[in-house]
Coordinates of C-alpha atoms and ligand atoms in Angstrom, one line a residue:
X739 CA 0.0 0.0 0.0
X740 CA 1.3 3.2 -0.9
X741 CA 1.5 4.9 2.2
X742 CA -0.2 8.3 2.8
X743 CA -2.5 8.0 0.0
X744 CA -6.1 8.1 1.2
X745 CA -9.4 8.8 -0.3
X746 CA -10.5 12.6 -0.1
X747 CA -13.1 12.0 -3.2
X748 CA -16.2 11.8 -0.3
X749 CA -16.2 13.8 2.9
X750 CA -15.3 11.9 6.4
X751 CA -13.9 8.6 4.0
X752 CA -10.2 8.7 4.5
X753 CA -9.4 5.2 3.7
X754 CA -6.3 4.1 2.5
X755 CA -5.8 3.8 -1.6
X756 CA -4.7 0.5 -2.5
X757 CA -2.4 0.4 -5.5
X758 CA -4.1 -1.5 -8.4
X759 CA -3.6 -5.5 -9.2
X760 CA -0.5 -6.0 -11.0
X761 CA 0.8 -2.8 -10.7
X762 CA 5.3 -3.3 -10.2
X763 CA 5.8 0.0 -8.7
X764 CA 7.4 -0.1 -5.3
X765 CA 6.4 1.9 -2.0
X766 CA 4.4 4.9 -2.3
X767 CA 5.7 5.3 -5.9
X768 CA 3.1 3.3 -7.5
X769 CA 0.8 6.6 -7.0
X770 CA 1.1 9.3 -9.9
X771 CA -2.2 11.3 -8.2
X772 CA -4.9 13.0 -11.2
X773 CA -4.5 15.4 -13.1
X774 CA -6.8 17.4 -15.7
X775 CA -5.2 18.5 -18.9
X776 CA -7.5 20.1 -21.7
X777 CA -5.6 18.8 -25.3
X778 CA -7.5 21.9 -26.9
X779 CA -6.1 24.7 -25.2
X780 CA -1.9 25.2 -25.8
X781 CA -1.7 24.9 -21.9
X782 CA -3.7 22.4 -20.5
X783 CA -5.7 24.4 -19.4
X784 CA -9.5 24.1 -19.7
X785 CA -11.4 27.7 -20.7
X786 CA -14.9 28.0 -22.2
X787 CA -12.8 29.6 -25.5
X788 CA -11.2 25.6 -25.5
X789 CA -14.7 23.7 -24.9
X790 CA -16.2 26.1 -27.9
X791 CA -13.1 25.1 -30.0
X792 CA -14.2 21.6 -29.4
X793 CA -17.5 22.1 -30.6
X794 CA -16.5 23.6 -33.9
X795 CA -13.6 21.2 -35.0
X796 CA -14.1 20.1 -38.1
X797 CA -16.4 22.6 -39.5
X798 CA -15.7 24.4 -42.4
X799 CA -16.8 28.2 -42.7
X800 CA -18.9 29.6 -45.0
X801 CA -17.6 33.1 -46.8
X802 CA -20.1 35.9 -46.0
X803 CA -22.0 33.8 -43.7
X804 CA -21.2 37.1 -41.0
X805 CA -22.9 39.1 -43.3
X806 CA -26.2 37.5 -43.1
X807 CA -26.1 37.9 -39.7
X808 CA -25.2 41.3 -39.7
X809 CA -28.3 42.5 -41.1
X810 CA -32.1 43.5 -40.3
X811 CA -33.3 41.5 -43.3
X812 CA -36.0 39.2 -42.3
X813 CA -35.2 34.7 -42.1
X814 CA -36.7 34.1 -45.6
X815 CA -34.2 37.1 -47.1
X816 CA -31.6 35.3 -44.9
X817 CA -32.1 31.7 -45.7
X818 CA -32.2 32.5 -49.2
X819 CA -29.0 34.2 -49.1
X820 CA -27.4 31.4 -47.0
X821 CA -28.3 28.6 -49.7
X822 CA -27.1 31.5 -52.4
X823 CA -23.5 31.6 -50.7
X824 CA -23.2 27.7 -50.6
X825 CA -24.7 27.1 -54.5
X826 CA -28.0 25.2 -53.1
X827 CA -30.2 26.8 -55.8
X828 CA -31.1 24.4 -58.6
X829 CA -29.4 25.9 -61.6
X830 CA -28.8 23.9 -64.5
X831 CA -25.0 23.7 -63.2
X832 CA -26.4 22.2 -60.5
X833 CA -28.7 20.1 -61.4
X834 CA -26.0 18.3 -64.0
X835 CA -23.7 17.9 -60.5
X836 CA -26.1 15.6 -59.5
X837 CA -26.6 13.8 -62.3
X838 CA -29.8 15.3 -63.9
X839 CA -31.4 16.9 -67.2
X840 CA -30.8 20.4 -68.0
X841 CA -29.7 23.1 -70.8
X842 CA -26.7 23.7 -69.5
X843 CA -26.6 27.0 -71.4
X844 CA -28.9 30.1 -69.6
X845 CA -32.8 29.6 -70.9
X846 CA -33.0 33.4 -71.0
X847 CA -30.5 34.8 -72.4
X848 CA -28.8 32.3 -73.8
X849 CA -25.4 34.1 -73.7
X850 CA -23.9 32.0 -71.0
X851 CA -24.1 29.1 -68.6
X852 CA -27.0 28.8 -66.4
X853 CA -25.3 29.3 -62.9
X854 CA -26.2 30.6 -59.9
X855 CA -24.0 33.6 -60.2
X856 CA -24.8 34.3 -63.6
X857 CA -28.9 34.2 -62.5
X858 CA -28.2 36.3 -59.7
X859 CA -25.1 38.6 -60.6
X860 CA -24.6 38.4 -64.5
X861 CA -27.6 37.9 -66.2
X862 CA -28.4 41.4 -68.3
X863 CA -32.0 41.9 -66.3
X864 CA -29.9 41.3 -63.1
X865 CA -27.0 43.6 -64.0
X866 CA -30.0 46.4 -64.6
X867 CA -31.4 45.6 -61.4
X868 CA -28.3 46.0 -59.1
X869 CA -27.5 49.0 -60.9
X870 CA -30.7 50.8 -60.5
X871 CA -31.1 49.6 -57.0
X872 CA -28.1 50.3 -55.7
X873 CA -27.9 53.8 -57.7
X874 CA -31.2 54.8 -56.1
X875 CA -30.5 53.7 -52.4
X876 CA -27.2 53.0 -51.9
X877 CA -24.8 54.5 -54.0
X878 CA -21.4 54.0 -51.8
X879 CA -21.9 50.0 -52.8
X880 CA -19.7 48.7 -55.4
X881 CA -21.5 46.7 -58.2
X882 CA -21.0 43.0 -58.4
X883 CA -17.9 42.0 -60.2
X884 CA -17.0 38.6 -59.4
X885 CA -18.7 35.8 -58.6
X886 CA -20.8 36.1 -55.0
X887 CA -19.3 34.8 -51.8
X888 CA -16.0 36.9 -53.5
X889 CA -17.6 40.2 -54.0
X890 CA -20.2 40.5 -51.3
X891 CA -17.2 40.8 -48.6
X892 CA -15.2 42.9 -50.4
X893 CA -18.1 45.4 -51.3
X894 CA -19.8 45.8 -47.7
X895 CA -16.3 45.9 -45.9
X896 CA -15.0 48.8 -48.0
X897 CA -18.1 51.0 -46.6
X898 CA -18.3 52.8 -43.4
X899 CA -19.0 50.6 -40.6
X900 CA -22.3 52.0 -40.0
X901 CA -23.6 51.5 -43.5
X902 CA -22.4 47.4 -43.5
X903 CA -25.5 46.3 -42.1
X904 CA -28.0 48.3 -44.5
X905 CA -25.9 46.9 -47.2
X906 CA -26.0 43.2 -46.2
X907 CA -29.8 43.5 -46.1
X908 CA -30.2 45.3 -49.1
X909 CA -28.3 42.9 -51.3
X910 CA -30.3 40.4 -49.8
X911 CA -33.3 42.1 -50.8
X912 CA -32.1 42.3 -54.6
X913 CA -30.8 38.6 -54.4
X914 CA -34.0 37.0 -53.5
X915 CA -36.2 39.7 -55.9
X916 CA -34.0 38.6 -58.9
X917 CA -34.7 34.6 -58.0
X918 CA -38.1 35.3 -57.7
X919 CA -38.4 37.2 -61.3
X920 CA -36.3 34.1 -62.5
X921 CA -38.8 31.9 -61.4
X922 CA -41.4 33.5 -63.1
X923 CA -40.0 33.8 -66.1
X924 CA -39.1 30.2 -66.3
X925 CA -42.0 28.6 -64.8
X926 CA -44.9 30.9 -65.2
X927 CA -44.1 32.4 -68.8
X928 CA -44.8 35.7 -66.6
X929 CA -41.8 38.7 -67.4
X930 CA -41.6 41.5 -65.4
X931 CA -39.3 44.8 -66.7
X932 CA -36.1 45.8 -65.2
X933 CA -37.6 49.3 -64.0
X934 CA -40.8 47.6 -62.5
X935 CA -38.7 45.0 -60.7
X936 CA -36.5 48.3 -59.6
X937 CA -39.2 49.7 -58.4
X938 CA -40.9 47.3 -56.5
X939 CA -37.3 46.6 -54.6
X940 CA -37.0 50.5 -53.7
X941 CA -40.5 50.5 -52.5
X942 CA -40.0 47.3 -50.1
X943 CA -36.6 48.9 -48.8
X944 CA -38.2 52.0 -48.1
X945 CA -40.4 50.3 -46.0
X946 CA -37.8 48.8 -44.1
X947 CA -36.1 51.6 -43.3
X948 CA -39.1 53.7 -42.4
X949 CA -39.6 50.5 -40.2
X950 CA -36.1 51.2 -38.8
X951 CA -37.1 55.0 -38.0
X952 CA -34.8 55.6 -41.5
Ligands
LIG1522 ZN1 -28.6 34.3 -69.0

């Protein structure tokens, strides 16, 4: 028995620790005591910074998933924005990933590959749209010029601050009001104008920011 090494785990117990069967360790040697380490923080340590590391290993993250949060845009804009920035939309490029029919080429203009970026960012109706939203309500916003989860970033962090947040929601806005034209022009035959489109988006954000005491 290793002398001195009594149980303190329950009050009032005291009795004497037995070294375990089979252990070769002579004397009181055969006790190394406990000891907590945490492997996730650099020194052993155990912080709620290391348990959240924990949590997260393994994930991968999503560029300009910050920027949804960062917004006052309501959880349909945001949703839709979220399965923009990871390519969940069923394009024709994405349909063909997974091993189904489509024109790979664009049904409505015909000038490029039917992509999500291209729907959303490159098509010539989109193009008009961001243009004359962002001329009427936001000017300080850079136009798109590369393909989404690249140029969203870099346009709202080179504004103010103070103006990130109204941008993140208004190109949400935009984004989900383009989608929605593009789904009526495919599947209901139905084709609104540029300006009307325009139009429509400026009334909806001026709604939101009167909402906001804008
Ligand atoms: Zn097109």
């Amino acid at each position: 028995m290793g002398a001195g090494h009594r149980c303190t785990s329950v009050r009032g117990c005291n009795r004497p620790i037995l070294p375990p069967v089979g252990c070769r360790r002579k004397g009181a040697n055969w006790w190394r005591g406990d000891a907590f380490r945490c492997k996730w923080s650099a020194d052993d340590v155990f912080s709620s910074r290391s348990a959240y590391q924990l949590l997260f290993e393994g994930t991968t993250k999503l560029p300009g998933a910050p920027h949804i949060w960062h917004s006052f845009a309501s959880m349909k804009f945001r949703l839709h924005a979220w399965l923009a920035l990871r390519w969940r939309f069923w394009s024709a490029d994405h349909l063909i990933r997974h091993g189904m029919a489509a024109n790979a080429i664009c049904r409505l203009c015909s000038a490029a590959d039917d992509t999500l970026n291209h729907l959303s960012l490159a098509f010539p109706f989109a193009v008009q749209v961001w243009a004359g939203v962002i001329h009427t309500v936001h000017s300080q916003l850079h136009l798109p010029n590369a393909e989404l989860e690249e140029w969203w970033p870099t346009a709202v962090n080179a504004l103010p601050a103070a103006r990130r947040k109204e941008a993140n929601s208004l190109i949400m806005l935009i984004l989900r009001s383009i989608w929605i034209e593009r789904n009526e022009r495919i599947f209901n035959d139905r084709c609104t104008s540029a300006s009307r489109v325009i139009n429509a988006i400026v009334d909806e954000w001026n709604s939101w920011m009167q909402c906001r005491g804008g």
